[in-house]
Each structure stands twice: as structure tokens, then as C-alpha cells.
Tab-separated table of C-alpha atoms and ligand atoms in Angstrom:
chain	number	residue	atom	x	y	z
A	228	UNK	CA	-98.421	2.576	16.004
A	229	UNK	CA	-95.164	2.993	14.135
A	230	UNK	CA	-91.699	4.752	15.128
A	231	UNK	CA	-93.356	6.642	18.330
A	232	UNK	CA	-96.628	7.721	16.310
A	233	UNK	CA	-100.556	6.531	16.748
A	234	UNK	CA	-101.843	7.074	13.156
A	235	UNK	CA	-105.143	7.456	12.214
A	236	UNK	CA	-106.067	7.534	8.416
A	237	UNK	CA	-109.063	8.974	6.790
A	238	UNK	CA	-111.097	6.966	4.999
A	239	UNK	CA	-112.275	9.246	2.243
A	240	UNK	CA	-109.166	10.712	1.479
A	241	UNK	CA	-106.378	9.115	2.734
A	242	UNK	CA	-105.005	12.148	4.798
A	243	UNK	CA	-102.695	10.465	7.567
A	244	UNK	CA	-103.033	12.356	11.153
A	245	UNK	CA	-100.719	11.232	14.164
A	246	UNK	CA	-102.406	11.682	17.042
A	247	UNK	CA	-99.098	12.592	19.448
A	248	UNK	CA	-99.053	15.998	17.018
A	249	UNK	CA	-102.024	16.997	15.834
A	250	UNK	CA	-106.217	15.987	16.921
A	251	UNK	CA	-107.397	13.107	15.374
A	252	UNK	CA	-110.767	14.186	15.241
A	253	UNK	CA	-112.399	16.180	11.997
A	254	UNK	CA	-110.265	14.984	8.997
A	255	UNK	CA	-107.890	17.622	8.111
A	256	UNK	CA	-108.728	17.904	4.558
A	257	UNK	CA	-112.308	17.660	5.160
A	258	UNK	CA	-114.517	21.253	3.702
A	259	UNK	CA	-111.830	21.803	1.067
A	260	UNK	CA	-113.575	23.762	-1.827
A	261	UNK	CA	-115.561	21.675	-4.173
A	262	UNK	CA	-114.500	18.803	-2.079
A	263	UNK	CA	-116.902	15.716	-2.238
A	264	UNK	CA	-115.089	12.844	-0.234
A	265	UNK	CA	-116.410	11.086	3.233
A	266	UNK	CA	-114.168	12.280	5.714
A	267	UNK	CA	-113.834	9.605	8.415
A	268	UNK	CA	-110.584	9.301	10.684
A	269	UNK	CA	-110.109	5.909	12.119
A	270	UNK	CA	-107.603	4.341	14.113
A	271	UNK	CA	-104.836	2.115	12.708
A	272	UNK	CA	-105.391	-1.566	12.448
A	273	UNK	CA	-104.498	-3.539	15.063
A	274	UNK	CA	-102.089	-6.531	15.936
A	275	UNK	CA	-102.016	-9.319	18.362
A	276	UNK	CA	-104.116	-11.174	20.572
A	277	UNK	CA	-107.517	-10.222	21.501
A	278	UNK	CA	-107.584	-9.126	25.202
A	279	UNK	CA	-108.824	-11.788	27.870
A	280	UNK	CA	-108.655	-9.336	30.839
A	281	UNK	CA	-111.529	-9.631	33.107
A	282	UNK	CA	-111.571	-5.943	34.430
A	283	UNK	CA	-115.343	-4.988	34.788
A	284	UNK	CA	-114.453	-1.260	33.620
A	285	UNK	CA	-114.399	-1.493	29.428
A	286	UNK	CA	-111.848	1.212	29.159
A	287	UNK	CA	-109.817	-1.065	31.334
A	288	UNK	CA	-110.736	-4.301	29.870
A	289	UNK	CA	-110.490	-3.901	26.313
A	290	UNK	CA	-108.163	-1.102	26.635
A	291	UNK	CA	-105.224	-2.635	24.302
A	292	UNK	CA	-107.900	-2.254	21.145
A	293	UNK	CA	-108.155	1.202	22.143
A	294	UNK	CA	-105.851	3.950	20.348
A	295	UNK	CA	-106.004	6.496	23.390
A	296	UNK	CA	-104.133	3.784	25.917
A	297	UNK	CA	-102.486	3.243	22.765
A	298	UNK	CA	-100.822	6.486	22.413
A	299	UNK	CA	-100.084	6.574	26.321
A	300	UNK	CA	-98.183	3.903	25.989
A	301	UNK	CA	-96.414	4.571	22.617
A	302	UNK	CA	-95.246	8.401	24.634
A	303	UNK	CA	-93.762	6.585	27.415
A	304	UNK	CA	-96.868	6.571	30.113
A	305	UNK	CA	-96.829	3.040	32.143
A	306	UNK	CA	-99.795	0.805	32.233
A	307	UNK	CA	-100.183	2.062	35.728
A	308	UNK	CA	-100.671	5.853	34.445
A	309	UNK	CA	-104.212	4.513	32.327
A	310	UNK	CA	-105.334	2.685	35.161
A	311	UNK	CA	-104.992	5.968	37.379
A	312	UNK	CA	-106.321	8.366	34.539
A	313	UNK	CA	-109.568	5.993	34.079
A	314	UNK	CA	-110.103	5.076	37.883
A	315	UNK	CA	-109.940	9.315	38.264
A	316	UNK	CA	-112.249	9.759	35.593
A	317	UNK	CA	-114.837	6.964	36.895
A	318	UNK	CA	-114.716	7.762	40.465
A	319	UNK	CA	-115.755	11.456	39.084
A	320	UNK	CA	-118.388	10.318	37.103
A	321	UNK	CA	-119.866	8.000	39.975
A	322	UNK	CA	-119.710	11.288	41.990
A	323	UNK	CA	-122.015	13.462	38.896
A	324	UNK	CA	-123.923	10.787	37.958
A	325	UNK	CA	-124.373	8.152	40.951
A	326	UNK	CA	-122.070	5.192	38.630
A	327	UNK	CA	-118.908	4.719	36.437
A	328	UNK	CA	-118.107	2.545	33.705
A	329	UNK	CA	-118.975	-1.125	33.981
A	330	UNK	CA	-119.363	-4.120	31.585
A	331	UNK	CA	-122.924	-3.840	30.931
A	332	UNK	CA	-125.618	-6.746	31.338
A	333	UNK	CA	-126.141	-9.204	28.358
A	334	UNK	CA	-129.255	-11.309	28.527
A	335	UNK	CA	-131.537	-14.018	26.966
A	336	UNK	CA	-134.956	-12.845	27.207
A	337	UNK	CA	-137.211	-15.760	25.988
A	338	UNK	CA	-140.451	-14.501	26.949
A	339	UNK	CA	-139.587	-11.176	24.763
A	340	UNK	CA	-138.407	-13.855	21.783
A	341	UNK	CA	-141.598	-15.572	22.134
A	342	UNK	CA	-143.531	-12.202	21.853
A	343	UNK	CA	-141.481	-10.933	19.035
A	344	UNK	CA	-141.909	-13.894	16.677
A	345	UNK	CA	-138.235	-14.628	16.775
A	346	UNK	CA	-137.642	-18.434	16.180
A	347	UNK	CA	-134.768	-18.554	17.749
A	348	UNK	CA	-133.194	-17.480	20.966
A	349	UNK	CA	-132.963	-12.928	21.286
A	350	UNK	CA	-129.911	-11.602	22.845
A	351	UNK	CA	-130.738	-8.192	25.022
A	352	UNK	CA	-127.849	-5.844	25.634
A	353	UNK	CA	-128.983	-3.857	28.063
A	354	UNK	CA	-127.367	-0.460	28.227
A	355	UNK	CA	-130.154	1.789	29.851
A	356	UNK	CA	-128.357	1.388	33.251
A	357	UNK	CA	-124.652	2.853	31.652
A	358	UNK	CA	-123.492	5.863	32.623
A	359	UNK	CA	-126.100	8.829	32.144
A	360	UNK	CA	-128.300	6.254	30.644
A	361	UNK	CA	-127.333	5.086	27.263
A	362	UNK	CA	-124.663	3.582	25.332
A	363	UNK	CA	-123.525	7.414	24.151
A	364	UNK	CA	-120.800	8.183	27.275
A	365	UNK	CA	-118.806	5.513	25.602
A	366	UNK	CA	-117.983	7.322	22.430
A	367	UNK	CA	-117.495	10.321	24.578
A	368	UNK	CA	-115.096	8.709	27.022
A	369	UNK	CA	-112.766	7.674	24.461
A	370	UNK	CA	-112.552	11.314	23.596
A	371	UNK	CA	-111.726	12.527	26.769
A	372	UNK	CA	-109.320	10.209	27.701
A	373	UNK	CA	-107.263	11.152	24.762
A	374	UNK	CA	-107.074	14.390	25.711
A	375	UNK	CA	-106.244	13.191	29.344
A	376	UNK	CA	-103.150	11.312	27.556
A	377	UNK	CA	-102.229	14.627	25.616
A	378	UNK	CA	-101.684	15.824	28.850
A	379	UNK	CA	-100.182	13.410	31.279
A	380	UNK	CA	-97.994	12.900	28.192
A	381	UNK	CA	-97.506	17.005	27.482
A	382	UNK	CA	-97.481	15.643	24.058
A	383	UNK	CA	-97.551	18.717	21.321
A	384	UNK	CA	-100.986	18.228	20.310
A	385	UNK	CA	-101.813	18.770	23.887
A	386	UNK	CA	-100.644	22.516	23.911
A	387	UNK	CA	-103.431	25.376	25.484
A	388	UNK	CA	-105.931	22.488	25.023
A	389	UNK	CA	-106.927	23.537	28.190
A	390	UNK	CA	-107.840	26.977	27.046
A	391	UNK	CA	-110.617	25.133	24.714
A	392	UNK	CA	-114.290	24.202	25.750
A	393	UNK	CA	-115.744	20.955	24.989
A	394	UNK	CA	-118.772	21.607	21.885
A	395	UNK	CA	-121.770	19.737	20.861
A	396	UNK	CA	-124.630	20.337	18.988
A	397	UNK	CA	-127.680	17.588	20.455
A	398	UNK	CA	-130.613	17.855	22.859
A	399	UNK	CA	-130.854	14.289	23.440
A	400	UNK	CA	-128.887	11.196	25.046
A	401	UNK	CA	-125.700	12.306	23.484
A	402	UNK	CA	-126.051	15.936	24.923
A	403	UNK	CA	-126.621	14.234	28.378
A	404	UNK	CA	-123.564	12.157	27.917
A	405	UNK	CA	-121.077	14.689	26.678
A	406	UNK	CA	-122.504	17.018	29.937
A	407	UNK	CA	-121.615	14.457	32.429
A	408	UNK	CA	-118.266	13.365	30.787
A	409	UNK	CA	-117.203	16.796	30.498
A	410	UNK	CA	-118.808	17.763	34.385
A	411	UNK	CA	-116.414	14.547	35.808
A	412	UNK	CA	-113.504	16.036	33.359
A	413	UNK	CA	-114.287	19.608	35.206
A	414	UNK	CA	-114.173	20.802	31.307
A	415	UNK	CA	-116.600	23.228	30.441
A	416	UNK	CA	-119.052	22.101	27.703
A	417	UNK	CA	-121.001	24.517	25.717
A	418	UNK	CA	-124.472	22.513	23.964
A	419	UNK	CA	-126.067	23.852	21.044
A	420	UNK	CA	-129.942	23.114	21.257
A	421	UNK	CA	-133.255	23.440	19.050
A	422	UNK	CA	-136.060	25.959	20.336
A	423	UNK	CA	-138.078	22.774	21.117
A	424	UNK	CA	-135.696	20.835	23.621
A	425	UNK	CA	-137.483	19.326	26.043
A	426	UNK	CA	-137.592	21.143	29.366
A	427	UNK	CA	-136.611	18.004	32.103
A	428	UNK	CA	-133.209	17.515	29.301
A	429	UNK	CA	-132.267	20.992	29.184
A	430	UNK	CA	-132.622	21.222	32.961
A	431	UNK	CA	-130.446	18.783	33.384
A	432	UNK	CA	-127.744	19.626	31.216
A	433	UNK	CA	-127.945	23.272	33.138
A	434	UNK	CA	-127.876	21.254	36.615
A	435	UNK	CA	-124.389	19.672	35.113
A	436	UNK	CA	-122.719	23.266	34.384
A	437	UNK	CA	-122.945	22.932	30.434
A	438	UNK	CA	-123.562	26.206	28.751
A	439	UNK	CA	-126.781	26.253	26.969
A	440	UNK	CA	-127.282	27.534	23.327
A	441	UNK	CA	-130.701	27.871	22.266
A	442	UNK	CA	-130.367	27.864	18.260
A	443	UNK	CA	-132.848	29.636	16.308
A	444	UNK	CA	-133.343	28.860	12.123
A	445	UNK	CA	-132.126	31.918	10.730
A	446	UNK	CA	-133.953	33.396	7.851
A	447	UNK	CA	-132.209	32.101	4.164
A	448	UNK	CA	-129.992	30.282	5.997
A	449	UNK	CA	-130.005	26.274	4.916
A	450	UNK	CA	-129.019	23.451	7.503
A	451	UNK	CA	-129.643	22.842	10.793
A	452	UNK	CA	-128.896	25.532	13.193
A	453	UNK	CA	-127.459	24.034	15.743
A	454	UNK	CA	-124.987	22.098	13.728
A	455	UNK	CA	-124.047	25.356	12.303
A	456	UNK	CA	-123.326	27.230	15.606
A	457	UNK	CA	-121.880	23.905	16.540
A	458	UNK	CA	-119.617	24.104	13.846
A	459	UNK	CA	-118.554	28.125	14.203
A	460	UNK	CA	-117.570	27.419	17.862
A	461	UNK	CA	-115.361	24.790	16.565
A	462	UNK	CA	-114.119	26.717	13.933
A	463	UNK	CA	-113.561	29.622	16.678
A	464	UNK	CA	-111.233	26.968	18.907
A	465	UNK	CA	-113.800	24.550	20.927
A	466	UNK	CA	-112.905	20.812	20.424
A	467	UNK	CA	-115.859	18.480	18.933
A	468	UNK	CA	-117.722	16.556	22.019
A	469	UNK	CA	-120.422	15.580	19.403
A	470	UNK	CA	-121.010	11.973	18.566
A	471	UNK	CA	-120.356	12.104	14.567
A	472	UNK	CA	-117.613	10.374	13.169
A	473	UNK	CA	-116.937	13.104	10.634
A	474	UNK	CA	-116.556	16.000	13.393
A	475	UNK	CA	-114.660	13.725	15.284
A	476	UNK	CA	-113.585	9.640	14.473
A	477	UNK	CA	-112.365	8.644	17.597
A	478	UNK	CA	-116.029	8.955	19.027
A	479	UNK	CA	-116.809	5.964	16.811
A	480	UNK	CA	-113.674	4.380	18.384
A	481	UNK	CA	-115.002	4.665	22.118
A	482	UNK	CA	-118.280	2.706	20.849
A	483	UNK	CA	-116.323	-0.699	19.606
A	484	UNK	CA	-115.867	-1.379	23.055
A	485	UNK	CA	-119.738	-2.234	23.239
A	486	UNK	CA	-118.851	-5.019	20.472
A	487	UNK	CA	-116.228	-5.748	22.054
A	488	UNK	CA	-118.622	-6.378	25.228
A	489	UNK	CA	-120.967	-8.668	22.814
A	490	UNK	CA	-118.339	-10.436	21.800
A	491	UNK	CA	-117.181	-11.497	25.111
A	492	UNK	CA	-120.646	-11.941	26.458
A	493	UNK	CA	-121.738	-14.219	23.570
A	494	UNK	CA	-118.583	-16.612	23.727
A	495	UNK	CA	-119.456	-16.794	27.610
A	496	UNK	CA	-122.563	-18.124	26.862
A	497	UNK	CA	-121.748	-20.084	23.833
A	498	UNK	CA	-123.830	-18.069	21.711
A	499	UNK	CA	-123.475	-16.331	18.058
A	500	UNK	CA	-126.273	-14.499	16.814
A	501	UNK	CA	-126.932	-14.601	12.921
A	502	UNK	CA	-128.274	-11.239	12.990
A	503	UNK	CA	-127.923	-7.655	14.756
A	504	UNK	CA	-130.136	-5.103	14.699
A	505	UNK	CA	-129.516	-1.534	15.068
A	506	UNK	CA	-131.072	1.333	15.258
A	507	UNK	CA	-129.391	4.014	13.374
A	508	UNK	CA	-129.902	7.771	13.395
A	509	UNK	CA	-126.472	9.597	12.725
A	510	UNK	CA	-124.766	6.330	12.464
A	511	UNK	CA	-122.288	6.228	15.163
A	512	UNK	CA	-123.599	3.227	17.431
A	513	UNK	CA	-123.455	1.167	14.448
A	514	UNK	CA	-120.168	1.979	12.800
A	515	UNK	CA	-118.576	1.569	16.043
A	516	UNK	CA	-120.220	-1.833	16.460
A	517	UNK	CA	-119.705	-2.844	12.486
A	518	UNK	CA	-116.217	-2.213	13.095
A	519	UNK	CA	-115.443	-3.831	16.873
A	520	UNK	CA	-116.785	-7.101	15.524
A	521	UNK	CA	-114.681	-6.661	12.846
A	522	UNK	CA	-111.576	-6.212	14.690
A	523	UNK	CA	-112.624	-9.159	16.962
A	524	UNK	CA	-112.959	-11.520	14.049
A	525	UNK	CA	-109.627	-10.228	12.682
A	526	UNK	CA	-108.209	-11.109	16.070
A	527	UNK	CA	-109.669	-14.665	16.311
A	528	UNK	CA	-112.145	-13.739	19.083
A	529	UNK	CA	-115.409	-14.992	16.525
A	530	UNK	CA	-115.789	-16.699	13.745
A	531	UNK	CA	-117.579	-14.083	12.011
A	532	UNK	CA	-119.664	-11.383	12.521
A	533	UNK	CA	-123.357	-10.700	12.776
A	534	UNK	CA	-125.183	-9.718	9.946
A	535	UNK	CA	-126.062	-5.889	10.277
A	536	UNK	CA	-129.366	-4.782	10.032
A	537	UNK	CA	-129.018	-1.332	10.325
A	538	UNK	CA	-133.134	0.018	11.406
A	539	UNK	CA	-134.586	3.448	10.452
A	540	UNK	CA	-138.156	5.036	10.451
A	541	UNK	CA	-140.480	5.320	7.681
A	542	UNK	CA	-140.301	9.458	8.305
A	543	UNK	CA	-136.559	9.381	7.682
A	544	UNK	CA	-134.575	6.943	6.325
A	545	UNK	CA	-131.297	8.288	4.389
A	546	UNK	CA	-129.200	5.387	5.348
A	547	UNK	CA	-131.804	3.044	3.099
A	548	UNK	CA	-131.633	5.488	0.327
A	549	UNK	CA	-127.961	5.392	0.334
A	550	UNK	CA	-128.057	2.023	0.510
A	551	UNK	CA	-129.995	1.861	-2.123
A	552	UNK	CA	-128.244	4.391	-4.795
A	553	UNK	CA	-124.834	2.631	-3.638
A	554	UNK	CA	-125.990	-0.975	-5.279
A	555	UNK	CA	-122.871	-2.667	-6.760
A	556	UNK	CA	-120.462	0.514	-6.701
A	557	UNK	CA	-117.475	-0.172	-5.042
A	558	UNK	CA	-117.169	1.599	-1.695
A	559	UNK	CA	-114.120	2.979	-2.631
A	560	UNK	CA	-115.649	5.185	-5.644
A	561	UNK	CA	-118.420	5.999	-3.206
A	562	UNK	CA	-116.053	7.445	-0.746
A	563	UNK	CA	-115.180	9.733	-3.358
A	564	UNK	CA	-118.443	10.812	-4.322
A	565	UNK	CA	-120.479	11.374	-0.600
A	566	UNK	CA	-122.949	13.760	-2.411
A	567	UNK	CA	-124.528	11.114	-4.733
A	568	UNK	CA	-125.780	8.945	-1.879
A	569	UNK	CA	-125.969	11.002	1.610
A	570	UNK	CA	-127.842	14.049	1.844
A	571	UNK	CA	-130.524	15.654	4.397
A	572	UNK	CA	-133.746	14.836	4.561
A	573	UNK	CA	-135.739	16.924	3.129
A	574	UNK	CA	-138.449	16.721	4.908
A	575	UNK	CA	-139.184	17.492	8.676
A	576	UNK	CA	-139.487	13.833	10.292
A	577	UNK	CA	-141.932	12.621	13.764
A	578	UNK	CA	-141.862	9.529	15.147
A	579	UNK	CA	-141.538	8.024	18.796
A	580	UNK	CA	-138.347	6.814	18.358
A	581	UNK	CA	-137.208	10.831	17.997
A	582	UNK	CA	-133.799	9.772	19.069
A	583	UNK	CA	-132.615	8.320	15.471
A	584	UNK	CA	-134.488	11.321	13.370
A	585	UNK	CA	-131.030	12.678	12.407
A	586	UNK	CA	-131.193	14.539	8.758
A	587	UNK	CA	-127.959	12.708	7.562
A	588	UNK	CA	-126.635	9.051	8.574
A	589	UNK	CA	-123.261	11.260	9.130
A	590	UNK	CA	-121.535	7.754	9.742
A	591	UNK	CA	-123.307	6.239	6.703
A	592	UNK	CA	-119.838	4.628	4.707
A	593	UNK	CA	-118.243	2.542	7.665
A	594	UNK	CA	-121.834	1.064	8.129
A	595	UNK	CA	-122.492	0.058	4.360
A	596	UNK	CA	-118.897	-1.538	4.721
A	597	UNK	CA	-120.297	-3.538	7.728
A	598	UNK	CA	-123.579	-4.449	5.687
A	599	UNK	CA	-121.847	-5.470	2.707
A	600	UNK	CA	-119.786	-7.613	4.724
A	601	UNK	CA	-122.246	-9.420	6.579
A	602	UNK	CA	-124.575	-9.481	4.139
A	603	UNK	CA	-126.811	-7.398	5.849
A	604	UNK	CA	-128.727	-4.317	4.834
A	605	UNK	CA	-131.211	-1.164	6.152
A	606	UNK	CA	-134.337	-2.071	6.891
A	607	UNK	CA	-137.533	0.914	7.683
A	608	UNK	CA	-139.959	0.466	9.767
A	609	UNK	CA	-143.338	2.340	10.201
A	610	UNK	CA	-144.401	3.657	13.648
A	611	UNK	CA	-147.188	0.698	14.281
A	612	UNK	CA	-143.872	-1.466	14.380
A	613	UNK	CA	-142.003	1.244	16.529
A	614	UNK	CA	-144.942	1.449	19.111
A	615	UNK	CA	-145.618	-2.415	19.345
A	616	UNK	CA	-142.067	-3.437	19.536
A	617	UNK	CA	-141.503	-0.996	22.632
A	618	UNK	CA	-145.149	-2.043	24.119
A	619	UNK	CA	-143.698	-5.813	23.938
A	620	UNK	CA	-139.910	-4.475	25.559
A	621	UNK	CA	-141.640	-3.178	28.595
A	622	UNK	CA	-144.061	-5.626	29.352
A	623	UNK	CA	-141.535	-8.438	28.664
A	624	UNK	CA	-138.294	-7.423	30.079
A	625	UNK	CA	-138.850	-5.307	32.990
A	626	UNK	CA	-136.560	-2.584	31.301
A	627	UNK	CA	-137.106	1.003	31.091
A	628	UNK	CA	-136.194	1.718	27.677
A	629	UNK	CA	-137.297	4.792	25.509
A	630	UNK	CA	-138.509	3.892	22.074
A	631	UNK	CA	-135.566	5.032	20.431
A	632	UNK	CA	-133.703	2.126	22.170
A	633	UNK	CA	-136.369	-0.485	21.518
A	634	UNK	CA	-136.226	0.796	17.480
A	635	UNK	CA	-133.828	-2.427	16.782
A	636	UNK	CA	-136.082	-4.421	18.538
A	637	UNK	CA	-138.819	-2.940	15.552
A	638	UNK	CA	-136.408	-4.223	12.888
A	639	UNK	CA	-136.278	-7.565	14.228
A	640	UNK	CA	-140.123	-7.455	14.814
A	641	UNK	CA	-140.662	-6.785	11.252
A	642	UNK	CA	-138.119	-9.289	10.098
A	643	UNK	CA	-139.251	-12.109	12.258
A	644	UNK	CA	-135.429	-13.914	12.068
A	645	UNK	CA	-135.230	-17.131	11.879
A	646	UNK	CA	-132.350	-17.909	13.903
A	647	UNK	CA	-131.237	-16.071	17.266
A	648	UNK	CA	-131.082	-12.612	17.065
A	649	UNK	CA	-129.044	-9.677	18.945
A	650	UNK	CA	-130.434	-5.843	20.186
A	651	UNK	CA	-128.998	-3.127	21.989
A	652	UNK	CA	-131.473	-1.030	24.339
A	653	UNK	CA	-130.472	2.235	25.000
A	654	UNK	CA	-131.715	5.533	26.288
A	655	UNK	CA	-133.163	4.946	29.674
A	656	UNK	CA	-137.148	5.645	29.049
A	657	UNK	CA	-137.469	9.484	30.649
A	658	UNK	CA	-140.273	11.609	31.512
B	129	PLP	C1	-130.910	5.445	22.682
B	129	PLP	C2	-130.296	5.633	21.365
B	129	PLP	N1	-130.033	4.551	20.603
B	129	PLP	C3	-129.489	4.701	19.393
B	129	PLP	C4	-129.204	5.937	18.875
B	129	PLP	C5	-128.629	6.009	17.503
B	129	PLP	O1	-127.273	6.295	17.527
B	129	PLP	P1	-126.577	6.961	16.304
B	129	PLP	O2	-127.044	8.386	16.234
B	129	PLP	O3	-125.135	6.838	16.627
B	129	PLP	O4	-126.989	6.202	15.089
B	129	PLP	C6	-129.451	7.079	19.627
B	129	PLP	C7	-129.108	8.418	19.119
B	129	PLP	O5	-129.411	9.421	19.661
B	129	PLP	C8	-130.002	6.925	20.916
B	129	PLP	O6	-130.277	7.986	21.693
């Protein structure tokens, strides 16, 4: 924050956006003719002492890392106002979806370690039980309550925004999430969805008011379609509800407070992971968490950070072809040049973890900063790996996790760490 302003900065191209005058979401010069730069607009660094609140709500807890309370504060809106915006905003969501925010449950599961192969002890984040059943209403949340600020602030970037639906383009955990933030917001939410959604998720996001697009392919046309009509609505005046960095940063920034979570959790119990594994499909969950352990380090709240194991499947794995195009090239020239190391997939993926099947790691630069600072890397796995590690999740935890959320648990299957290892499980299992 400087003078009055909460600056974000992109990281492809430099453009500077404050967030009291304009949206800090897609990066303004982002789509520019011939224009080959990752767009990515993220917060300011931050200052000071890492927070040792012990609010159970994360948006509460953590919320001095967060650039929303940030800019409520830095317009003239009291620490009181935040609590009252959140507290509105959870007692809502416990109304759509039976349960608010809370600090999610961190545990040891030995027997699971034991199954696994894992040397050491295995750290379980468990975030099946968060609100509308995975870890995605946090990127969302951080999104809303920044527009919540624009107006309890009637800050300029705030003007008509109430005029402007919510937009996403996903038929999965994401779509669910934006649907119940934006139902609790009472801000209509139109969702852009494939011909083969499943039935019981597009039920559901019709139970929660969202306005259903069913997006066909369109003869000669390239890309995926519901991206596309995703993208015209936007372009036509709806704000970005999506989960993609590019389309809109501070989505990543709602996600840190999951690290943020970890970080606390693991000090509690004394505990510090070598290695994290993630499953990654557009990239989100682990930018967010490659950079809220960074922030925590930079704050003195670890000593350093896990090393990130960022997981993919065998049927589509553009983050580990990235990865390995980028080799020794600075991640500076690489933000310069996204076309030489991210593209779709070309080919039509399947696998049971159908949650992380994304055509593009959208989010793939902040994460190959994380790797390359932990020393960690991508790592594919085939769907024997998939299937056995959420066989082993089930029968040894007593969760009810999809096999999207158990994919992390794959990579550390496959890698058989030696020391103690960290895994997030998200995406309640549903029918
Ligand atoms: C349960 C679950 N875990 C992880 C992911 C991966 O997140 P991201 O797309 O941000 O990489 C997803 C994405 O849909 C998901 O549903």
C-alpha cells in the first residue's frame, strides 16, 4: 500500500493496477496484438509481522496478508467494518450451504504413511469438509470480498458494479464454489458448461440460482467453448468468478490463506514437511500455496518452505512440459515468451482424477517460481497410481475424497519420500 493506493503489479509485464480505481483482476495489458507475455496480477509485497490471531474464520485470521482487508483499511473502513462484511458473508453462506469459513483440520495419518511407503511421518490437510466441499470457495471469497470493500468504501472502481453478473466458465468444484459464494453474495452468477456436465453438478448449480450455459464446440472454431463464451460475457461487462490467475489474480490471493493454514498448523505441532505435493490442473491451488509459504518465510513464520511437487496425469501434463522446455532460462525471459512453454493440450485427456484435466496450467509461471525455489519439480503419474493412491485414502483415513483430491497423494505414492511429507485433499468424493 502506498499514499492511499493497494497496488497490484503484473508479473509478465509490469503494468501497475491500484485496486481503489480500477479491478485488479485480468491484467490490463493482457490480449494486446501480437502480445506474448504471462499476464499475472499479484498483490504487493508485504511488511511486518506475521499474524498470530487465533480467529477460527481464515479471512479473519490471516486477514492482514490479505490485500482486500488491505484496501478497506487503506480507504478509511475500521477493523470493525471487515469483521461485519465477513461475519455477513459467512452467516449467508452457512444459510446456502449448511457452514462458513473455518480453519480447516490438519492431521497425521500414520496408518495412510505406512500404506503409502512414506518413511516418514504424512501430513493430511483435509479440506473436503470447507465450504461447498473443496479448497476452491477460498479463491472465490477473496474475490468477493473485494468487491464488498469497493462498496462499503464507494471507492471509484466500485461504480455500477452492481449492474455486472458474476462469470465462470467450469462444471466442476470451482463452478460449485463460485455458485454458492455468489448465492450468499445474492449476486447473480452466470456458468458456462460443456455438453457433458454431469447431471447431480449442474442440478445443483441450478438449485443455487446460477444461470446455466450449456456450450457447444462450434464448427472451425479453436479453443474451448466455454472459455470462449466465458470470455465474451466478460468482454460484454460480467466480472471474472473463474479460478485462473490470468482472468483474475486475486483468486490466487484468496488461496494463500490455505498456506497460511499449513503454516500455522505445522508450527503447532512442531512439524516441517520436506516435501508438498500438489495436484495441479489450471494451477491456481498451487500458486496460491507456492506463494503463501513464501510470504510466511519472508515474514519469519518458517524457516523455509516445502519443496513443491507439483502432480499431473499421464493424459495431460503441460505443466511438466513447461517445466521441461523452461530448463535453465531465467523466469524473467520466460515471462516474456508464454508461447514457447504453455500451450493446450492437444489431445482430449481421461482419467479419474477429471478434476486437474485442464488444457493449459493457466497459473503455470508463479508455480515454476515456487519449484525452482524449493527445489522441487512436476512429477506425472499414470492412472494405476491415481486409482491405488485414492483406494489407500479411503480405506485409511475415513475421508470422502474424490480422486482428484487424492491426485497429490499419487505423487507422493510414486515418489515414496523419504522424510515427512504434506497433501491437500480436496473435492468432497460425490455421486
Ligand atoms: C479437488 C481439486 N483439487 C485440486 C484441483 C486443482 O486446482 P487447480 O485447477 O487450481 O490446479 C482441483 C481443480 O478443479 C480440484 O477440484
Amino acid at each position: 500500500m502506498t499514499d492511499g493506493k493497494v497496488l497490484f503489479t503484473c508479473h509478465g509485464c509490469g503494468a501497475a493496477v491500484d485496486a481503489t480505481r480500477a479491478l485488479p483482476f485480468r491484467c490490463p495489458r493482457a490480449g494486446a496484438p501480437g502480445d506474448d507475455a504471462d499476464h499475472l496480477l499479484v498483490p504487493a509485497d508485504l511488511e511486518g509481522a506475521y499474524p498470530g490471531g487465533g480467529e477460527a474464520h481464515p479471512f479473519l485470521r490471516y486477514r492482514a496478508l490479505l490485500s482486500p482487508y488491505r484496501l478497506a483499511r487503506a480507504s478509511g473502513l475500521p477493523d470493525a467494518a471487515w469483521f461485519e462484511l465477513v461475519g455477513a458473508l459467512d452467516e449467508a453462506l452457512v444459510r446456502v450451504d449448511g457452514r462458513g469459513f473455518r480453519v480447516t483440520p490438519l492431521t497425521r495419518q500414520p496408518a495412510l504413511a505406512r500404506a503409502t511407503g512414506i518413511a516418514g511421518e504424512l501430513w493430511v490437510k483435509d479440506e473436503t469438509g470447507n465450504v461447498s466441499g473443496s479448497h476452491k470457495a477460498r479463491h472465490l471469497m477473496a474475490v468477493m470480498l473485494y468487491l464488498r470493500v469497493l462498496e462499503a468504501a464507494r471507492l471509484p472502481a466500485g461504480e455500477g458494479l452492481r449492474r455486472r453478473r458474476l462469470a465462470i466458465a467450469s462444471c466442476g468444484n470451482a463452478a460449485l464454489a463460485a455458485a454458492v459464494v455468489a448465492r450468499a453474495a445474492d449476486w447473480p452468477l452466470e456458468v458456462f458448461i460443456p455438453t457433458d456436465a454431469s447431471a447431480a453438478v449442474v442440478r445443483r448449480l441450478a438449485e443455487l440460482g446460477a444461470a446455466v450455459t450449456v456450450c457447444e464446440r462450434r464448427p472451425a472454431e479453436a479453443g474451448d467453448p466455454c472459455f470462449l463464451r466465458f470470455r465474451e460475457a466478460v468482454g460484454a461487462g460480467a466480472l471474472p468468478f473463474g479460478v485462473q490467475g490470468p482472468e483474475n489474480g486475486l483468486a490466487v490471493e484468496g488461496g494463500r490463506t490455505l498456506a497460511f493454514e499449513l503454516v500455522d498448523g505445522l508450527r503447532a505441532a512442531g512439524a516441517s514437511p520436506g516435501d508438498l505435493f500438489v495436484q495441479v490442473g489450471g494451477g491456481a491451488l498451487a500458486s496460491a500455496l507456492g506463494a503463501g509459504f513464501a510470504v510466511a518465510a519472508r515474514l519469519g513464520a518458517l524457516l523455509r518452505a516445502p519443496r513443491l511437487v507439483a502432480v499431473q496425469t499421464e493424459g495431460c501434463a503441460p505443466l511438466a512440459r513447461a517445466w521441461e522446455r523452461l530448463g535453465a532460462t531465467p523466469l524473467a525471459e520466460a515471462a516474456r515468451a508464454r508461447s514457447r512453454f504453455m500451450w493446450a493440450w492437444e489431445t482430449t485427456p481421461h482419467s479419474i482424477a477429471h478434476g486437474i484435466l485442464d488444457d493449459e496450467t493457466y497459473d503455470w509461471w508463479e508455480i515454476a517460481g515456487a519449484m525452482r525455489a524449493t527445489s522441487g519439480a512436476p512429477l506425472v503419474v499414470g492412472e494405476d497410481v491415481l486409482t491405488r493412491a485414492h483406494e489407500l485414502a479411503r480405506n485409511h483415513t475415513g475421508i470422502s475424497v474424490s480422486a482428484t483430491g487424492t491426485a497429490g497423494l499419487a505423487g507422493a505414492l510414486a515418489a515414496r519420500p523419504s522424510g515427512d511429507a504434506l497433501v491437500i485433499f480436496s473435492g468432497v468424493e460425490r455421486p
